Amino acid sequence: MMRLIEKGLMYGNLYHVSSPALVARYNRALERLSGKQTALTDFHIDLSGYAPEIGVELDDPLYLNPNGCNRQFILLSTEQKTAPLLESKFSTSRGILRRFIEENEAQLFALTARDAVAGELVNSVYSVNSAADLFDMRRVTIEADTTGGHVAEAAKLSDMIEEFRTRDDAWWDDVLIAEMITLAKTTGDVTRAPIRLSKDSYDQENFWTAHFGGLYVFRSVDHPAAITVGPKEDLGELPINFTMSFSERNHIATFLAMNDLVEPIVKAKGINAAAILRQKLDFMIVDVAASAGINLTGLRRSDLRGLARRYAAELPEEFRVLNELLRWAEGGGPWPRIASGHPAYFYTLRAKPHKDRDLINMLLAELCPLDVRQLFICHKQLFYDSYATWPDEKKTYVADFLAREYQADKAGARAALFGADAPLSEPENEELGIVAQVGPWGRISISRDDGDDDEDDKRRRKGRKKKRRRDDD
């Protein structure tokens, strides 16, 4: 995993905690939530305040997520909103936390200037003992306050002020006035600078959970269903119309089609379908070659073609069918009929634009594990789990590829896959790339046949610099 960490592909964009004041605030919040403290003086935290270093120290990767169903959080800064959410058990958790911070950013900025804010994503389920318990999770409410209770005290002071203004004899109530003065020393003038955090509830209708080996739940679609990675018999009876496992690929395809959730890549607008298919085929060649112990460093596309010929007998069935589809997309072959039960079927799809497109792309990534770039973008935890099992040659190739291609244009890759307003996309500092130059899984080119593409890239970069200078003028 060190390759990924060094290249910023794992534990990237975490918030660094190193000052004694921030460490002390973190410990106060941690003790309030879990009764524990850390002896570390330097660590990195994610969106929820979880630190991988502290997880190792406490030997508990769920020290802020008891039972994996009530995520707790510690906010030291509103800058945490750009961080990833590690050890997530529900696909909705990151979006809910991000939305909470954005909706209360001014208040949280003021509160975290002097104290940590601690809270919890509260639902009606406190432990998941059976898969049916997951269906009781319909709404999530965030409860939060500083470790000093400033929000609660401000609410109490506001009530006292209202009573003072409306009660006829309040002017003579010395006890009320004294309590107001005492609270105001802590909260400040709440009439001019109110301290209030919204306590909104967030729907959790369609989601993925890591519980029970991985389960996708779709309740707010026309034809509700649950899709489990493992055998559906292990889940018991569920309160939903249909349950299917990953082995029932025909049923999954029918579900996606009936609810109009996906579209073929070759029919999607504004993308280069042939280049996307070529990229997927390259990853399949890399997987076979790496298993054979081939050094993949510095491979060009011509080298990959040579490896495809050399290991043609070992290439998966998905490769043959996607190659036929590629020939059609390039105008040189007949339209291949790909049945929904075929291993290549889900490689030909992407989510349509709708509110659950991130969840659908996550599902497709898990159904298409050989497309490692899609897996990294859409289902990072599964990518990390898979990466740990790969041959060293594949680890090196994939890490280098992602650092070179994905890191170079993350905003463009996400915009092409999710759309510019994707709710789960992370803010980037890079300029948004031209969508037409990227496919739904990011930049298309994996390797080059010759040096001409390098010169093209230089000319494009030079042209973009000139355009930026004209815009600045």
GROMACS .gro file of C-alpha atoms in nm:
model
  473
    1MET     CA    1   0.000   0.000   0.000
    2MET     CA    2   0.300   0.231   0.038
    3ARG     CA    3   0.302   0.292  -0.340
    4LEU     CA    4  -0.052   0.428  -0.319
    5ILE     CA    5   0.023   0.641  -0.013
    6GLU     CA    6   0.340   0.787  -0.165
    7LYS     CA    7   0.155   0.878  -0.485
    8GLY     CA    8  -0.136   1.037  -0.299
    9LEU     CA    9  -0.378   0.764  -0.404
   10MET     CA   10  -0.451   0.650  -0.049
   11TYR     CA   11  -0.501   0.862   0.264
   12GLY     CA   12  -0.475   1.167   0.040
   13ASN     CA   13  -0.617   1.506   0.137
   14LEU     CA   14  -0.649   1.424   0.508
   15TYR     CA   15  -0.642   1.713   0.757
   16HIS     CA   16  -0.313   1.729   0.946
   17VAL     CA   17  -0.337   1.770   1.326
   18SER     CA   18  -0.006   1.863   1.486
   19SER     CA   19  -0.048   2.166   1.713
   20PRO     CA   20  -0.085   2.097   2.089
   21ALA     CA   21  -0.404   2.305   2.099
   22LEU     CA   22  -0.575   2.100   1.826
   23VAL     CA   23  -0.457   1.772   1.978
   24ALA     CA   24  -0.600   1.878   2.315
   25ARG     CA   25  -0.933   1.971   2.155
   26TYR     CA   26  -0.942   1.640   1.971
   27ASN     CA   27  -0.877   1.447   2.293
   28ARG     CA   28  -1.157   1.630   2.475
   29ALA     CA   29  -1.399   1.542   2.195
   30LEU     CA   30  -1.274   1.184   2.170
   31GLU     CA   31  -1.316   1.132   2.543
   32ARG     CA   32  -1.666   1.273   2.529
   33LEU     CA   33  -1.765   1.037   2.246
   34SER     CA   34  -1.581   0.718   2.343
   35GLY     CA   35  -1.417   0.765   2.680
   36LYS     CA   36  -1.074   0.725   2.514
   37GLN     CA   37  -0.780   0.952   2.438
   38THR     CA   38  -0.478   0.936   2.211
   39ALA     CA   39  -0.116   0.972   2.317
   40LEU     CA   40  -0.019   1.079   1.963
   41THR     CA   41   0.088   1.438   1.906
   42ASP     CA   42   0.077   1.425   1.527
   43PHE     CA   43  -0.187   1.253   1.312
   44HIS     CA   44  -0.418   1.298   1.013
   45ILE     CA   45  -0.797   1.295   1.022
   46ASP     CA   46  -1.065   1.238   0.761
   47LEU     CA   47  -1.399   1.411   0.707
   48SER     CA   48  -1.538   1.261   1.029
   49GLY     CA   49  -1.225   1.315   1.239
   50TYR     CA   50  -1.116   0.952   1.213
   51ALA     CA   51  -0.737   0.911   1.216
   52PRO     CA   52  -0.583   0.591   1.074
   53GLU     CA   53  -0.289   0.634   1.314
   54ILE     CA   54  -0.522   0.643   1.614
   55GLY     CA   55  -0.713   0.344   1.478
   56VAL     CA   56  -0.386   0.149   1.490
   57GLU     CA   57  -0.297   0.290   1.833
   58LEU     CA   58  -0.632   0.188   1.982
   59ASP     CA   59  -0.647  -0.133   1.776
   60ASP     CA   60  -0.996  -0.027   1.672
   61PRO     CA   61  -1.065   0.099   1.316
   62LEU     CA   62  -1.424   0.170   1.426
   63TYR     CA   63  -1.344   0.382   1.730
   64LEU     CA   64  -1.565   0.658   1.583
   65ASN     CA   65  -1.820   0.421   1.432
   66PRO     CA   66  -1.951   0.190   1.708
   67ASN     CA   67  -2.124  -0.119   1.567
   68GLY     CA   68  -2.072   0.027   1.222
   69CYS     CA   69  -2.410   0.200   1.212
   70ASN     CA   70  -2.394   0.526   1.409
   71ARG     CA   71  -2.103   0.729   1.272
   72GLN     CA   72  -1.961   0.976   1.522
   73PHE     CA   73  -1.749   1.271   1.416
   74ILE     CA   74  -1.503   1.529   1.546
   75LEU     CA   75  -1.464   1.857   1.360
   76LEU     CA   76  -1.154   2.065   1.423
   77SER     CA   77  -1.191   2.273   1.108
   78THR     CA   78  -1.436   2.324   0.825
   79GLU     CA   79  -1.144   2.231   0.594
   80GLN     CA   80  -1.226   1.869   0.674
   81LYS     CA   81  -1.515   1.888   0.427
   82THR     CA   82  -1.273   1.822   0.139
   83ALA     CA   83  -1.125   1.512   0.305
   84PRO     CA   84  -1.234   1.155   0.221
   85LEU     CA   85  -1.437   0.942   0.462
   86LEU     CA   86  -1.239   0.636   0.569
   87GLU     CA   87  -1.374   0.307   0.704
   88SER     CA   88  -1.719   0.395   0.575
   89LYS     CA   89  -1.995   0.140   0.627
   90PHE     CA   90  -2.266   0.326   0.434
   91SER     CA   91  -2.241   0.503   0.100
   92THR     CA   92  -2.460   0.788   0.224
   93SER     CA   93  -2.245   0.889   0.523
   94ARG     CA   94  -1.998   1.109   0.339
   95GLY     CA   95  -2.266   1.301   0.151
   96ILE     CA   96  -2.463   1.364   0.471
   97LEU     CA   97  -2.157   1.491   0.660
   98ARG     CA   98  -2.048   1.711   0.370
   99ARG     CA   99  -2.396   1.861   0.343
  100PHE     CA  100  -2.410   1.927   0.719
  101ILE     CA  101  -2.077   2.112   0.714
  102GLU     CA  102  -2.171   2.317   0.408
  103GLU     CA  103  -2.512   2.413   0.548
  104ASN     CA  104  -2.357   2.524   0.880
  105GLU     CA  105  -2.019   2.641   0.757
  106ALA     CA  106  -2.028   2.991   0.907
  107GLN     CA  107  -2.137   2.863   1.247
  108LEU     CA  108  -1.890   2.575   1.245
  109PHE     CA  109  -1.608   2.809   1.142
  110ALA     CA  110  -1.676   3.025   1.448
  111LEU     CA  111  -1.721   2.730   1.684
  112THR     CA  112  -1.408   2.542   1.575
  113ALA     CA  113  -1.200   2.856   1.622
  114ARG     CA  114  -1.210   2.787   1.997
  115ASP     CA  115  -1.327   2.429   2.047
  116ALA     CA  116  -1.388   2.098   1.873
  117VAL     CA  117  -1.737   2.009   1.754
  118ALA     CA  118  -1.840   1.652   1.830
  119GLY     CA  119  -2.150   1.477   1.707
  120GLU     CA  120  -2.318   1.172   1.564
  121LEU     CA  121  -2.521   1.058   1.265
  122VAL     CA  122  -2.822   0.931   1.456
  123ASN     CA  123  -3.073   0.675   1.334
  124SER     CA  124  -3.314   0.443   1.509
  125VAL     CA  125  -3.084   0.139   1.486
  126TYR     CA  126  -2.797   0.100   1.731
  127SER     CA  127  -2.662  -0.233   1.607
  128VAL     CA  128  -2.708  -0.442   1.294
  129ASN     CA  129  -2.779  -0.799   1.403
  130SER     CA  130  -2.964  -0.904   1.089
  131ALA     CA  131  -2.992  -0.775   0.735
  132ALA     CA  132  -3.355  -0.684   0.804
  133ASP     CA  133  -3.233  -0.426   1.059
  134LEU     CA  134  -3.085  -0.224   0.773
  135PHE     CA  135  -3.434  -0.153   0.641
  136ASP     CA  136  -3.523   0.031   0.961
  137MET     CA  137  -3.268   0.297   0.866
  138ARG     CA  138  -3.470   0.550   0.669
  139ARG     CA  139  -3.366   0.887   0.807
  140VAL     CA  140  -3.044   1.011   0.961
  141THR     CA  141  -3.032   1.311   1.194
  142ILE     CA  142  -2.711   1.489   1.293
  143GLU     CA  143  -2.668   1.594   1.654
  144ALA     CA  144  -2.363   1.808   1.729
  145ASP     CA  145  -2.219   2.050   1.984
  146THR     CA  146  -1.883   2.169   2.105
  147THR     CA  147  -1.718   1.980   2.389
  148GLY     CA  148  -1.797   2.282   2.605
  149GLY     CA  149  -2.165   2.269   2.515
  150HIS     CA  150  -2.170   2.612   2.351
  151VAL     CA  151  -2.459   2.529   2.118
  152ALA     CA  152  -2.678   2.397   2.398
  153GLU     CA  153  -2.590   2.694   2.620
  154ALA     CA  154  -2.665   2.937   2.339
  155ALA     CA  155  -3.005   2.775   2.287
  156LYS     CA  156  -3.071   2.801   2.660
  157LEU     CA  157  -2.967   3.167   2.663
  158SER     CA  158  -3.191   3.241   2.364
  159ASP     CA  159  -3.487   3.092   2.551
  160MET     CA  160  -3.403   3.305   2.857
  161ILE     CA  161  -3.382   3.620   2.645
  162GLU     CA  162  -3.720   3.543   2.493
  163GLU     CA  163  -3.865   3.489   2.840
  164PHE     CA  164  -3.707   3.815   2.960
  165ARG     CA  165  -3.862   4.006   2.672
  166THR     CA  166  -4.209   3.860   2.698
  167ARG     CA  167  -4.262   3.812   3.072
  168ASP     CA  168  -4.403   4.118   3.245
  169ASP     CA  169  -4.214   4.075   3.573
  170ALA     CA  170  -3.883   3.956   3.423
  171TRP     CA  171  -3.714   4.288   3.507
  172TRP     CA  172  -3.737   4.197   3.876
  173ASP     CA  173  -3.618   3.837   3.835
  174ASP     CA  174  -3.259   3.863   3.964
  175VAL     CA  175  -3.198   3.489   3.927
  176LEU     CA  176  -3.292   3.495   3.558
  177ILE     CA  177  -3.076   3.799   3.490
  178ALA     CA  178  -2.778   3.648   3.674
  179GLU     CA  179  -2.805   3.322   3.477
  180MET     CA  180  -2.825   3.518   3.151
  181ILE     CA  181  -2.510   3.711   3.235
  182THR     CA  182  -2.324   3.392   3.329
  183LEU     CA  183  -2.420   3.215   3.007
  184ALA     CA  184  -2.338   3.521   2.795
  185LYS     CA  185  -1.979   3.510   2.922
  186THR     CA  186  -1.946   3.177   2.743
  187THR     CA  187  -2.168   3.220   2.439
  188GLY     CA  188  -2.128   3.590   2.364
  189ASP     CA  189  -2.412   3.804   2.233
  190VAL     CA  190  -2.644   3.546   2.078
  191THR     CA  191  -2.887   3.819   1.967
  192ARG     CA  192  -2.626   3.958   1.725
  193ALA     CA  193  -2.424   3.643   1.664
  194PRO     CA  194  -2.656   3.344   1.706
  195ILE     CA  195  -2.497   3.006   1.773
  196ARG     CA  196  -2.721   2.751   1.614
  197LEU     CA  197  -2.660   2.432   1.417
  198SER     CA  198  -2.931   2.293   1.195
  199LYS     CA  199  -3.075   1.961   1.306
  200ASP     CA  200  -3.200   1.846   0.970
  201SER     CA  201  -3.286   1.489   0.886
  202TYR     CA  202  -3.149   1.325   0.573
  203ASP     CA  203  -3.321   1.048   0.380
  204GLN     CA  204  -3.142   0.716   0.337
  205GLU     CA  205  -3.360   0.538   0.085
  206ASN     CA  206  -3.105   0.397  -0.160
  207PHE     CA  207  -2.762   0.304  -0.029
  208TRP     CA  208  -2.473   0.059  -0.015
  209THR     CA  209  -2.356  -0.093   0.311
  210ALA     CA  210  -2.047  -0.296   0.391
  211HIS     CA  211  -2.247  -0.510   0.635
  212PHE     CA  212  -2.310  -0.876   0.545
  213GLY     CA  213  -2.038  -0.880   0.282
  214GLY     CA  214  -2.181  -0.589   0.084
  215LEU     CA  215  -2.544  -0.504   0.014
  216TYR     CA  216  -2.709  -0.252  -0.219
  217VAL     CA  217  -3.058  -0.139  -0.118
  218PHE     CA  218  -3.290   0.043  -0.359
  219ARG     CA  219  -3.620   0.149  -0.203
  220SER     CA  220  -3.719   0.469  -0.383
  221VAL     CA  221  -3.723   0.330  -0.738
  222ASP     CA  222  -4.022   0.206  -0.936
  223HIS     CA  223  -3.925  -0.156  -0.875
  224PRO     CA  224  -3.750  -0.182  -0.534
  225ALA     CA  225  -3.488  -0.450  -0.475
  226ALA     CA  226  -3.183  -0.547  -0.273
  227ILE     CA  227  -2.864  -0.674  -0.438
  228THR     CA  228  -2.619  -0.872  -0.227
  229VAL     CA  229  -2.259  -0.955  -0.311
  230GLY     CA  230  -2.288  -1.293  -0.140
  231PRO     CA  231  -2.559  -1.559  -0.135
  232LYS     CA  232  -2.901  -1.409  -0.073
  233GLU     CA  233  -2.999  -1.708   0.140
  234ASP     CA  234  -2.757  -1.583   0.407
  235LEU     CA  235  -2.959  -1.264   0.456
  236GLY     CA  236  -3.282  -1.424   0.569
  237GLU     CA  237  -3.618  -1.269   0.486
  238LEU     CA  238  -3.602  -0.902   0.389
  239PRO     CA  239  -3.888  -0.648   0.383
  240ILE     CA  240  -3.849  -0.571   0.012
  241ASN     CA  241  -4.008  -0.711  -0.304
  242PHE     CA  242  -3.700  -0.863  -0.466
  243THR     CA  243  -3.361  -0.981  -0.346
  244MET     CA  244  -3.088  -1.096  -0.583
  245SER     CA  245  -2.725  -1.193  -0.556
  246PHE     CA  246  -2.430  -1.106  -0.778
  247SER     CA  247  -2.454  -1.452  -0.932
  248GLU     CA  248  -2.797  -1.359  -1.074
  249ARG     CA  249  -2.662  -1.125  -1.339
  250ASN     CA  250  -2.972  -1.152  -1.561
  251HIS     CA  251  -3.191  -1.035  -1.273
  252ILE     CA  252  -2.959  -0.744  -1.194
  253ALA     CA  253  -2.960  -0.638  -1.558
  254THR     CA  254  -3.340  -0.654  -1.564
  255PHE     CA  255  -3.362  -0.446  -1.246
  256LEU     CA  256  -3.133  -0.177  -1.388
  257ALA     CA  257  -3.326  -0.166  -1.716
  258MET     CA  258  -3.674  -0.163  -1.560
  259ASN     CA  259  -3.577   0.133  -1.342
  260ASP     CA  260  -3.400   0.311  -1.629
  261LEU     CA  261  -3.079   0.347  -1.428
  262VAL     CA  262  -2.808   0.273  -1.687
  263GLU     CA  263  -2.715   0.341  -2.047
  264PRO     CA  264  -2.471   0.173  -2.291
  265ILE     CA  265  -2.137   0.350  -2.315
  266VAL     CA  266  -2.154   0.338  -2.695
  267LYS     CA  267  -2.482   0.534  -2.689
  268ALA     CA  268  -2.385   0.791  -2.423
  269LYS     CA  269  -2.350   1.148  -2.549
  270GLY     CA  270  -2.028   1.347  -2.550
  271ILE     CA  271  -1.780   1.063  -2.501
  272ASN     CA  272  -1.537   0.863  -2.711
  273ALA     CA  273  -1.680   0.515  -2.665
  274ALA     CA  274  -1.405   0.345  -2.869
  275ALA     CA  275  -1.131   0.495  -2.654
  276ILE     CA  276  -1.312   0.391  -2.334
  277LEU     CA  277  -1.344   0.032  -2.457
  278ARG     CA  278  -0.979   0.031  -2.558
  279GLN     CA  279  -0.886   0.137  -2.205
  280LYS     CA  280  -1.089  -0.144  -2.052
  281LEU     CA  281  -0.923  -0.397  -2.284
  282ASP     CA  282  -0.580  -0.269  -2.185
  283PHE     CA  283  -0.655  -0.333  -1.819
  284MET     CA  284  -0.755  -0.691  -1.899
  285ILE     CA  285  -0.427  -0.747  -2.086
  286VAL     CA  286  -0.236  -0.603  -1.790
  287ASP     CA  287  -0.412  -0.838  -1.550
  288VAL     CA  288  -0.311  -1.148  -1.751
  289ALA     CA  289   0.044  -1.030  -1.818
  290ALA     CA  290   0.103  -0.939  -1.453
  291SER     CA  291  -0.014  -1.285  -1.346
  292ALA     CA  292   0.251  -1.426  -1.582
  293GLY     CA  293   0.520  -1.218  -1.411
  294ILE     CA  294   0.580  -0.979  -1.703
  295ASN     CA  295   0.748  -0.647  -1.619
  296LEU     CA  296   0.492  -0.385  -1.719
  297THR     CA  297   0.699  -0.073  -1.661
  298GLY     CA  298   0.685   0.183  -1.943
  299LEU     CA  299   0.453  -0.017  -2.169
  300ARG     CA  300   0.312   0.150  -2.480
  301ARG     CA  301  -0.012   0.048  -2.648
  302SER     CA  302   0.187  -0.136  -2.915
  303ASP     CA  303   0.350  -0.337  -2.634
  304LEU     CA  304   0.007  -0.420  -2.494
  305ARG     CA  305  -0.107  -0.542  -2.835
  306GLY     CA  306   0.195  -0.771  -2.847
  307LEU     CA  307   0.109  -0.908  -2.502
  308ALA     CA  308  -0.251  -0.964  -2.615
  309ARG     CA  309  -0.129  -1.178  -2.904
  310ARG     CA  310   0.116  -1.363  -2.681
  311TYR     CA  311  -0.139  -1.444  -2.411
  312ALA     CA  312  -0.449  -1.467  -2.630
  313ALA     CA  313  -0.547  -1.805  -2.486
  314GLU     CA  314  -0.538  -1.670  -2.128
  315LEU     CA  315  -0.741  -1.353  -2.189
  316PRO     CA  316  -1.089  -1.360  -2.029
  317GLU     CA  317  -1.409  -1.399  -2.227
  318GLU     CA  318  -1.489  -1.035  -2.152
  319PHE     CA  319  -1.192  -0.933  -2.367
  320ARG     CA  320  -1.316  -1.109  -2.681
  321VAL     CA  321  -1.666  -0.960  -2.665
  322LEU     CA  322  -1.552  -0.607  -2.576
  323ASN     CA  323  -1.306  -0.626  -2.863
  324GLU     CA  324  -1.597  -0.706  -3.098
  325LEU     CA  325  -1.785  -0.407  -2.959
  326LEU     CA  326  -1.475  -0.193  -3.013
  327ARG     CA  327  -1.462  -0.298  -3.379
  328TRP     CA  328  -1.826  -0.196  -3.416
  329ALA     CA  329  -1.762   0.139  -3.246
  330GLU     CA  330  -1.477   0.204  -3.487
  331GLY     CA  331  -1.703   0.123  -3.782
  332GLY     CA  332  -1.530  -0.194  -3.885
  333GLY     CA  333  -1.745  -0.477  -3.758
  334PRO     CA  334  -2.100  -0.600  -3.703
  335TRP     CA  335  -2.301  -0.514  -3.394
  336PRO     CA  336  -2.230  -0.782  -3.130
  337ARG     CA  337  -2.522  -0.915  -2.934
  338ILE     CA  338  -2.421  -0.927  -2.568
  339ALA     CA  339  -2.662  -1.112  -2.341
  340SER     CA  340  -2.713  -0.976  -1.992
  341GLY     CA  341  -2.572  -1.296  -1.842
  342HIS     CA  342  -2.243  -1.256  -2.027
  343PRO     CA  343  -1.941  -1.152  -1.813
  344ALA     CA  344  -1.878  -0.855  -2.044
  345TYR     CA  345  -2.230  -0.712  -2.023
  346PHE     CA  346  -2.185  -0.471  -1.731
  347TYR     CA  347  -1.854  -0.346  -1.875
  348THR     CA  348  -2.060  -0.189  -2.154
  349LEU     CA  349  -2.275   0.024  -1.919
  350ARG     CA  350  -2.255   0.338  -1.710
  351ALA     CA  351  -2.514   0.507  -1.488
  352LYS     CA  352  -2.757   0.751  -1.641
  353PRO     CA  353  -2.771   1.103  -1.493
  354HIS     CA  354  -2.996   1.077  -1.186
  355LYS     CA  355  -2.969   1.126  -0.811
  356ASP     CA  356  -2.834   0.773  -0.754
  357ARG     CA  357  -2.578   0.768  -1.035
  358ASP     CA  358  -2.287   0.742  -0.788
  359LEU     CA  359  -2.447   0.441  -0.625
  360ILE     CA  360  -2.514   0.275  -0.963
  361ASN     CA  361  -2.158   0.339  -1.081
  362MET     CA  362  -2.037   0.189  -0.755
  363LEU     CA  363  -2.246  -0.122  -0.823
  364LEU     CA  364  -2.116  -0.144  -1.181
  365ALA     CA  365  -1.757  -0.109  -1.058
  366GLU     CA  366  -1.804  -0.407  -0.828
  367LEU     CA  367  -1.954  -0.606  -1.114
  368CYS     CA  368  -1.657  -0.513  -1.338
  369PRO     CA  369  -1.348  -0.558  -1.118
  370LEU     CA  370  -1.101  -0.578  -1.410
  371ASP     CA  371  -1.162  -0.212  -1.493
  372VAL     CA  372  -0.930  -0.088  -1.219
  373ARG     CA  373  -0.969   0.282  -1.290
  374GLN     CA  374  -1.346   0.266  -1.262
  375LEU     CA  375  -1.301   0.062  -0.946
  376PHE     CA  376  -1.067   0.323  -0.795
  377ILE     CA  377  -1.296   0.615  -0.872
  378CYS     CA  378  -1.629   0.454  -0.783
  379HIS     CA  379  -1.550   0.203  -0.507
  380LYS     CA  380  -1.222   0.290  -0.335
  381GLN     CA  381  -1.250   0.045  -0.045
  382LEU     CA  382  -1.300  -0.248  -0.282
  383PHE     CA  383  -1.009  -0.118  -0.491
  384TYR     CA  384  -0.782  -0.118  -0.185
  385ASP     CA  385  -0.895  -0.467  -0.086
  386SER     CA  386  -0.835  -0.594  -0.439
  387TYR     CA  387  -0.502  -0.416  -0.473
  388ALA     CA  388  -0.365  -0.604  -0.173
  389THR     CA  389  -0.417  -0.936  -0.358
  390TRP     CA  390  -0.259  -0.839  -0.692
  391PRO     CA  391   0.085  -0.947  -0.820
  392ASP     CA  392   0.356  -0.691  -0.761
  393GLU     CA  393   0.379  -0.616  -1.135
  394LYS     CA  394   0.013  -0.517  -1.151
  395LYS     CA  395   0.038  -0.309  -0.833
  396THR     CA  396   0.324  -0.110  -0.984
  397TYR     CA  397   0.152  -0.061  -1.319
  398VAL     CA  398  -0.182   0.047  -1.171
  399ALA     CA  399  -0.027   0.282  -0.914
  400ASP     CA  400   0.185   0.447  -1.184
  401PHE     CA  401  -0.109   0.469  -1.421
  402LEU     CA  402  -0.344   0.628  -1.170
  403ALA     CA  403  -0.078   0.875  -1.054
  404ARG     CA  404  -0.001   0.973  -1.413
  405GLU     CA  405  -0.346   0.972  -1.571
  406TYR     CA  406  -0.603   1.016  -1.293
  407GLN     CA  407  -0.413   1.255  -1.065
  408ALA     CA  408  -0.333   1.473  -1.366
  409ASP     CA  409  -0.702   1.552  -1.424
  410LYS     CA  410  -0.920   1.437  -1.136
  411ALA     CA  411  -1.179   1.709  -1.186
  412GLY     CA  412  -1.218   1.626  -1.553
  413ALA     CA  413  -1.244   1.254  -1.483
  414ARG     CA  414  -1.515   1.301  -1.221
  415ALA     CA  415  -1.703   1.553  -1.432
  416ALA     CA  416  -1.708   1.311  -1.724
  417LEU     CA  417  -1.821   1.018  -1.509
  418PHE     CA  418  -2.058   1.182  -1.260
  419GLY     CA  419  -2.141   1.518  -1.414
  420ALA     CA  420  -2.029   1.862  -1.300
  421ASP     CA  421  -2.274   1.865  -1.005
  422ALA     CA  422  -2.191   1.518  -0.876
  423PRO     CA  423  -2.279   1.510  -0.503
  424LEU     CA  424  -1.994   1.278  -0.412
  425SER     CA  425  -1.722   1.444  -0.615
  426GLU     CA  426  -1.448   1.600  -0.406
  427PRO     CA  427  -1.350   1.966  -0.467
  428GLU     CA  428  -1.029   1.997  -0.661
  429ASN     CA  429  -0.773   2.273  -0.700
  430GLU     CA  430  -0.707   2.183  -1.061
  431GLU     CA  431  -0.895   2.353  -1.342
  432LEU     CA  432  -1.181   2.154  -1.482
  433GLY     CA  433  -1.057   1.980  -1.798
  434ILE     CA  434  -1.242   1.981  -2.128
  435VAL     CA  435  -1.502   1.707  -2.090
  436ALA     CA  436  -1.481   1.613  -2.455
  437GLN     CA  437  -1.119   1.510  -2.404
  438VAL     CA  438  -1.200   1.260  -2.131
  439GLY     CA  439  -1.421   0.954  -2.108
  440PRO     CA  440  -1.661   0.871  -1.829
  441TRP     CA  441  -1.373   0.718  -1.633
  442GLY     CA  442  -1.125   0.997  -1.692
  443ARG     CA  443  -0.858   1.059  -1.954
  444ILE     CA  444  -0.872   0.805  -2.234
  445SER     CA  445  -0.513   0.751  -2.340
  446ILE     CA  446  -0.333   0.480  -2.145
  447SER     CA  447  -0.016   0.448  -2.347
  448ARG     CA  448   0.120   0.593  -2.670
  449ASP     CA  449   0.228   0.424  -2.989
  450ASP     CA  450   0.487   0.689  -3.077
  451GLY     CA  451   0.615   1.033  -2.981
  452ASP     CA  452   0.354   1.230  -3.179
  453ASP     CA  453   0.108   1.227  -2.891
  454ASP     CA  454   0.371   1.389  -2.666
  455GLU     CA  455   0.399   1.679  -2.911
  456ASP     CA  456   0.018   1.702  -2.931
  457ASP     CA  457  -0.001   1.722  -2.553
  458LYS     CA  458   0.260   2.001  -2.552
  459ARG     CA  459   0.065   2.197  -2.811
  460ARG     CA  460  -0.261   2.151  -2.616
  461ARG     CA  461  -0.097   2.263  -2.290
  462LYS     CA  462   0.055   2.564  -2.467
  463GLY     CA  463  -0.285   2.653  -2.613
  464ARG     CA  464  -0.453   2.628  -2.272
  465LYS     CA  465  -0.187   2.858  -2.119
  466LYS     CA  466  -0.246   3.116  -2.391
  467LYS     CA  467  -0.622   3.099  -2.335
  468ARG     CA  468  -0.579   3.149  -1.960
  469ARG     CA  469  -0.358   3.453  -2.025
  470ARG     CA  470  -0.621   3.600  -2.259
  471ASP     CA  471  -0.893   3.536  -1.998
  472ASP     CA  472  -0.683   3.703  -1.728
  473ASP     CA  473  -0.630   4.007  -1.950
   0.00000   0.00000   0.00000
